[in-house]
XYZ file of C-alpha atoms in Angstrom:
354
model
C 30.336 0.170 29.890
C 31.638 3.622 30.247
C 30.898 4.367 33.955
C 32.292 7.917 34.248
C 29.730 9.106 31.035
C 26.805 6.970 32.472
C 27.430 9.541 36.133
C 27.909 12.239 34.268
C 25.114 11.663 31.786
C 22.502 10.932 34.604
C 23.591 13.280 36.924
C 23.136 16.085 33.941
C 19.682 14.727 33.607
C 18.771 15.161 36.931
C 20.435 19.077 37.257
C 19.218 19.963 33.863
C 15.888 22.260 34.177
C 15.360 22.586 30.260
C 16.098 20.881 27.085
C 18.688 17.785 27.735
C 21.518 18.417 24.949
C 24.931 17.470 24.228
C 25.855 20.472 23.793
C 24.365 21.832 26.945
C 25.925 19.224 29.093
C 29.305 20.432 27.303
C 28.808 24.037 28.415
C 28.104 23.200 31.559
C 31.539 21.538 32.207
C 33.011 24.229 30.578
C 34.664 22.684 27.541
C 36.303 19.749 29.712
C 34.527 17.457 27.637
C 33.102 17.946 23.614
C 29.691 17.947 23.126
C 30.909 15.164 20.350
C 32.392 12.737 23.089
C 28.609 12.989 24.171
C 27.354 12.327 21.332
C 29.615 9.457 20.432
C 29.064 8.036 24.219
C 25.060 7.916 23.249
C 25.526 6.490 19.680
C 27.922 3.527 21.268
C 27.241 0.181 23.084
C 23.308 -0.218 23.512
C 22.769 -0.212 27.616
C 20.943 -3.122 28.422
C 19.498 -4.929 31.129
C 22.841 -6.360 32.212
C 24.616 -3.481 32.903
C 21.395 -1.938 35.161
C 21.334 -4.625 37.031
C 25.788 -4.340 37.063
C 24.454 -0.541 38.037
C 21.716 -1.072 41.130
C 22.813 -4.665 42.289
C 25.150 -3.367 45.105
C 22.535 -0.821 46.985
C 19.744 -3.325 46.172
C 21.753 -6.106 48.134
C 22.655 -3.880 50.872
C 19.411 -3.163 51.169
C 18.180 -6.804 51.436
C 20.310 -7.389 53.796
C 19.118 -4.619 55.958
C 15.884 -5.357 55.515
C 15.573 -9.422 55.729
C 11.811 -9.816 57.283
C 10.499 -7.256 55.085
C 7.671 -8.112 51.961
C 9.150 -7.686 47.900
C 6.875 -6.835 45.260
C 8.022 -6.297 42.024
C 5.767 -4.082 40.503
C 5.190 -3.812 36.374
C 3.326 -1.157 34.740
C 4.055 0.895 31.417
C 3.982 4.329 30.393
C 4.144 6.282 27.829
C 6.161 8.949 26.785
C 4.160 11.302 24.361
C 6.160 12.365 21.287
C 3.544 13.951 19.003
C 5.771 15.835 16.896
C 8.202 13.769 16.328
C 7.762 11.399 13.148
C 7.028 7.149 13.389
C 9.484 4.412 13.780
C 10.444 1.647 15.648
C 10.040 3.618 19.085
C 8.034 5.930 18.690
C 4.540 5.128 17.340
C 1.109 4.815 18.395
C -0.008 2.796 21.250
C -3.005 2.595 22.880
C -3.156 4.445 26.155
C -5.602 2.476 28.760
C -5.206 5.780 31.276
C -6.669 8.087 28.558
C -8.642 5.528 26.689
C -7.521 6.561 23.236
C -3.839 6.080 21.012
C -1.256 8.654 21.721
C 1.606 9.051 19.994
C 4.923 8.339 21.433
C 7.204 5.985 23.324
C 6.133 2.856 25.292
C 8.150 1.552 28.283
C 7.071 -1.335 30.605
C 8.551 -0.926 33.769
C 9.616 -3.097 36.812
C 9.776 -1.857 40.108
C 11.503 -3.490 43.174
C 9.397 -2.286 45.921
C 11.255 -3.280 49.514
C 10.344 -1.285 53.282
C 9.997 2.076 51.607
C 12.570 1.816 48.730
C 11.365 1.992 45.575
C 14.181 0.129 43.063
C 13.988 0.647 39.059
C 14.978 -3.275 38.688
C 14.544 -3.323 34.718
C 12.531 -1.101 31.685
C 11.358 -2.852 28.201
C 10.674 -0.276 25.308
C 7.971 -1.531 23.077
C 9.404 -1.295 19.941
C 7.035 -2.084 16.603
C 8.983 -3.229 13.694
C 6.310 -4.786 11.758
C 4.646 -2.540 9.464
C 1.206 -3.905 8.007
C -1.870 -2.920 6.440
C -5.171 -3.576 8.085
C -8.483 -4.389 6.455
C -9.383 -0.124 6.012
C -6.179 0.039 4.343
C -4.226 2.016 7.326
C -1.280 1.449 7.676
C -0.150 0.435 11.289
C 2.901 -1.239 13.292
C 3.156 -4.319 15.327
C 5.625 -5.719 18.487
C 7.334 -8.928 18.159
C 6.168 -9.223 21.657
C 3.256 -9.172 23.575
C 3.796 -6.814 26.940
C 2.705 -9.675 28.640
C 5.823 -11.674 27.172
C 8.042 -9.129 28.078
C 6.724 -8.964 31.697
C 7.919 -12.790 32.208
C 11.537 -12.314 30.592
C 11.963 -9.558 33.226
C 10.278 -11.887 35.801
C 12.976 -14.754 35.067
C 15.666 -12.005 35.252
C 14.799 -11.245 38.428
C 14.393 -14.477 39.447
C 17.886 -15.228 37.524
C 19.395 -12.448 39.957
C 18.130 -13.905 43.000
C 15.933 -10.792 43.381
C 14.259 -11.002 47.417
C 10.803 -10.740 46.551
C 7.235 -12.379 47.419
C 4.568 -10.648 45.482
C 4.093 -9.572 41.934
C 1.999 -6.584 41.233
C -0.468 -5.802 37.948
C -2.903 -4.070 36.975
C -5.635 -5.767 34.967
C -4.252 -5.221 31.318
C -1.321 -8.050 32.520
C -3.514 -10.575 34.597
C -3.340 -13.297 31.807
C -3.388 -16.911 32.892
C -0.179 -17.832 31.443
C 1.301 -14.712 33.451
C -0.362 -16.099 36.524
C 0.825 -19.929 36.120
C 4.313 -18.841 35.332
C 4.408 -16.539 38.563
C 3.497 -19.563 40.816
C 5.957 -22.047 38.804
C 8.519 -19.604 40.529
C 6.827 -20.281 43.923
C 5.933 -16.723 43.866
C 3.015 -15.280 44.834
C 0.683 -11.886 42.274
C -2.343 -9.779 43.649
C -3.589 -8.500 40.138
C -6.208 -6.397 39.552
C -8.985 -8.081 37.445
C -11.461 -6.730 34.327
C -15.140 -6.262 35.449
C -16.399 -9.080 32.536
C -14.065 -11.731 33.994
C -15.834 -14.856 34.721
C -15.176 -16.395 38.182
C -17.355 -19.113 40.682
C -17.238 -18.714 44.274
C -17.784 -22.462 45.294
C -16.268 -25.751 43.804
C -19.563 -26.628 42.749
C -20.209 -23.957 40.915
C -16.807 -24.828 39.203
C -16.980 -28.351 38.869
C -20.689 -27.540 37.488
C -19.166 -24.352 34.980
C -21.406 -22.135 36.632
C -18.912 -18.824 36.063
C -20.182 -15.065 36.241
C -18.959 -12.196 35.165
C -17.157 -11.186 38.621
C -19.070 -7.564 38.817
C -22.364 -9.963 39.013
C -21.071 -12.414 41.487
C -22.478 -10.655 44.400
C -18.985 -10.864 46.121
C -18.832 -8.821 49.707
C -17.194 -5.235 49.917
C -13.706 -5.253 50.958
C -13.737 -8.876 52.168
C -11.120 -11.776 50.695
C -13.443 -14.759 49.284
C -11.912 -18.225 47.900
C -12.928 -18.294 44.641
C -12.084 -20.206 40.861
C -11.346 -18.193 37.664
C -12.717 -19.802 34.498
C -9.517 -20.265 32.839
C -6.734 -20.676 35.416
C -6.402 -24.418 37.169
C -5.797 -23.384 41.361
C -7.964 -21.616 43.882
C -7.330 -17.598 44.272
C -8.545 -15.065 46.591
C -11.046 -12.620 45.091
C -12.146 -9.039 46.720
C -14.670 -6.255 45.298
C -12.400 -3.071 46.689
C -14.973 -0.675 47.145
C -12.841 3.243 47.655
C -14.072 6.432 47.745
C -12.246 8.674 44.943
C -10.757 12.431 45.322
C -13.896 13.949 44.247
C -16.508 11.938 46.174
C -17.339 9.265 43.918
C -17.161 5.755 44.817
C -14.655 3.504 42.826
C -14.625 -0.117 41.993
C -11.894 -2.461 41.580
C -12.022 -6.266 41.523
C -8.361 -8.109 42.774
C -7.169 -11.525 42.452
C -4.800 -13.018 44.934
C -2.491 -16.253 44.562
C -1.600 -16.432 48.393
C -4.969 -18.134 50.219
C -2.798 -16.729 53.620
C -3.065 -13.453 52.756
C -5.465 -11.740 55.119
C -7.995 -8.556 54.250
C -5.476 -5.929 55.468
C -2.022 -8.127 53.457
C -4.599 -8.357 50.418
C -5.263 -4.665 50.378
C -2.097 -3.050 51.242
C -0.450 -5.297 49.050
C -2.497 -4.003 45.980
C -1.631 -0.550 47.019
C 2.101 -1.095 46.653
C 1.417 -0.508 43.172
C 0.744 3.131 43.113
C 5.051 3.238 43.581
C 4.978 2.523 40.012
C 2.774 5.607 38.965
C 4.860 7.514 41.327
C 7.935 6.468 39.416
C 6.385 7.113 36.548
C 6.368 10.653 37.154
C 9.586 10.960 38.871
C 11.200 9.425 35.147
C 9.482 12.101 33.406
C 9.769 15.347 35.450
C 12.612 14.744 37.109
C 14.790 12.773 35.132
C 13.861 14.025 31.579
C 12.966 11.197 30.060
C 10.885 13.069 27.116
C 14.159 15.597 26.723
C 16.388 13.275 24.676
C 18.986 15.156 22.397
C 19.460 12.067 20.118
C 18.206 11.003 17.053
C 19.497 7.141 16.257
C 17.475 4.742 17.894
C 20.849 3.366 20.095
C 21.085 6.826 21.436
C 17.376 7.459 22.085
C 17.640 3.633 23.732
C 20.184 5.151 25.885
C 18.936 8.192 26.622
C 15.856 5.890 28.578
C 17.976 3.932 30.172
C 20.214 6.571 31.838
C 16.913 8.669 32.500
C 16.163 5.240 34.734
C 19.500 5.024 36.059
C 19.181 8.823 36.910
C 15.457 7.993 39.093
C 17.382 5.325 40.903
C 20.261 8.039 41.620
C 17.423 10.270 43.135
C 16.037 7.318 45.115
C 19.849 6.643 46.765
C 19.693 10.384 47.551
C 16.059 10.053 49.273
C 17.771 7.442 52.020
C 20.905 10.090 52.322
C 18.855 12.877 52.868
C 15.283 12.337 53.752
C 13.525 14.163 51.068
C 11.445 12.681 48.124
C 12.370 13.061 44.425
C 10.268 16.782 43.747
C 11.362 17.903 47.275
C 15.329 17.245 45.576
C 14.806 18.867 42.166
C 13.012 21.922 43.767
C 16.361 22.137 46.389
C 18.789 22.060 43.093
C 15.949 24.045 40.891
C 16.340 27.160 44.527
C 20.136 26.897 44.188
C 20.014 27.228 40.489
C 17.724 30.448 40.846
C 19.906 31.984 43.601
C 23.050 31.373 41.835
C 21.864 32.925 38.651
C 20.217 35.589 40.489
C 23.105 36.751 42.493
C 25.133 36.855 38.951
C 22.483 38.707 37.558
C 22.558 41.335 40.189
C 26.662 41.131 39.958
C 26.420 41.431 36.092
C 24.198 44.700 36.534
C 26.040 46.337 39.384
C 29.374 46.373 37.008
């Protein structure tokens, strides 16, 4: 692992206001290094999850440590990055966008965040990659994973748990809240609040159960905002269930049915917990405004693979900056994007004053 490019590399992606290049970050030092050291630092040794966790392990253990009666949730979500222009492969291909509701073209990462008191901790990414080319039954052509996400949620669950990672809670949204994913969370004696699909089927009583009398959970006349013991059809222990009733930004009133593992957790643990997981969308934007995550200058899929990971490595830079300073990611970039204006200003004045 070449730690003085992987600095360099991120911190260039994090001062860099247009198009991420080799070439660019070459300029910008002035010659010290060629824009083809760049190039052959990207096209080298594939970054994986060993060497992020080599990267983040010492500020995330300091930050345990400081923190020891404090709730962990690791958080898992994926994103896409939308490449319509550029042409299909492995990484960048259609997938089916559940924010949009239709396929976009472009590159899908699953994410896992380390939420701990406030710090926000990019513990591990997953690129969806689609090797498997097929023909369906209307004769398109399409691709196919070697891995469900779901799959690739639990191999960066057992990492984490293989790292000792402090945490109590998983978070999901409803596209992850699979039984398998919830019987290997509690195998780990940990605990997931999950957000649940309107049709799944749930009873509220043992009887009903024991009877396999389940409804749809949007008919099971469960209370606003209040935690109820409940069954689902298809996983084996007792969860908590709650109808979140919210009111959305333009007046409307939103739904959203949660499951929790934890029959402890109270209304106001339940709720706040669930909420954790807007860090995740937050990070989401964060990778791809201020860390360029979309601006890769690479075109071999080992550069392209590191591109993503130092983009990640250069969100978690940002986040060790937030402590040090007190200001958010967008309040950093727009400090460095004012010095970057004033800097070239005052040369452009100098330039036509000579």
């Amino acid at each position: 692992m070449n730690k003085d490019m992987i600095e360099l590399y991120s911190d260039y992606l994090i001062a860099s206001f247009g198009q991420t290049t080799a070439t660019g970050l070459a300029n910008l030092l002035q010659g010290s290094i060629y824009h083809d050291s760049i190039t052959r630092f990207l096209n080298s040794e594939t970054l994986t999850a060993k060497e992020q966790w080599q990267l983040i392990k010492p500020m995330l253990r300091q930050h345990e440590n400081a923190t020891p009666n404090a709730i962990g949730y690791l958080i898992f979500d994926d994103t896409i990055q939308p490449k319509p222009h550029t042409s299909v492969d492995d990484i960048n291909c259609w997938h089916y966008d559940h924010t949009q509701n239709k396929n976009v073209k472009g590159i899908n990462l699953l994410n896992c965040l380390y939420h701990r008191k406030d710090i926000d901790i990019p513990l591990s990414f997953d690129i969806i990659t689609k090797p498997n080319v097929f023909t369906d039954d209307k004769g398109k052509v399409k691709r196919k994973s070697d891995k469900t996400k779901n799959q690739r949620l639990l191999d960066m669950f057992d990492r984490a748990i293989k790292n000792q990672v402090k945490f109590d809670y998983v978070l999901a949204d409803s596209w992850f809240s699979a039984k398998a994913t919830f019987k290997h969370i509690r195998k780990a004696n940990k605990h997931f609040i999950f957000a649940l699909k309107s049709n799944r089927l749930v009873a509220l009583t043992p009887d009903d159960r024991e009877k396999g009398n389940f409804v749809r959970i949007d008919k099971s006349n469960l209370p606003d905002n209040t935690p109820v013991r409940g069954f689902l059809n298809d996983y084996h222990d007792e969860v908590l269930l709650l109808r979140r009733v919210f009111t959305n930004k333009d007046d409307s009133t939103g739904v959203l049915y949660l499951v929790c593992s934890d029959l402890q957790c109270d209304k106001d643990k339940f709720i706040n917990g669930y909420q954790k997981r807007w860090q995740v969308e937050v990070y989401h934007k964060s990778l791809k405004q201020n860390a360029n995550l979309g601006k890769s200058p690479a075109h071999s899929q080992r550069a392209r693979f590191n591109h993503m990971f130092l983009a990640t490595y250069a969100v978690f830079k940002l986040e060790c900056l937030k402590i040090k300073t007190k200001l958010n990611h967008f309040a950093l970039r727009t400090k460095l994007l004012i010095s970057a204006n004033q800097s070239a200003f005052a040369q452009l004045k100098a330039i036509s004053g000579a």
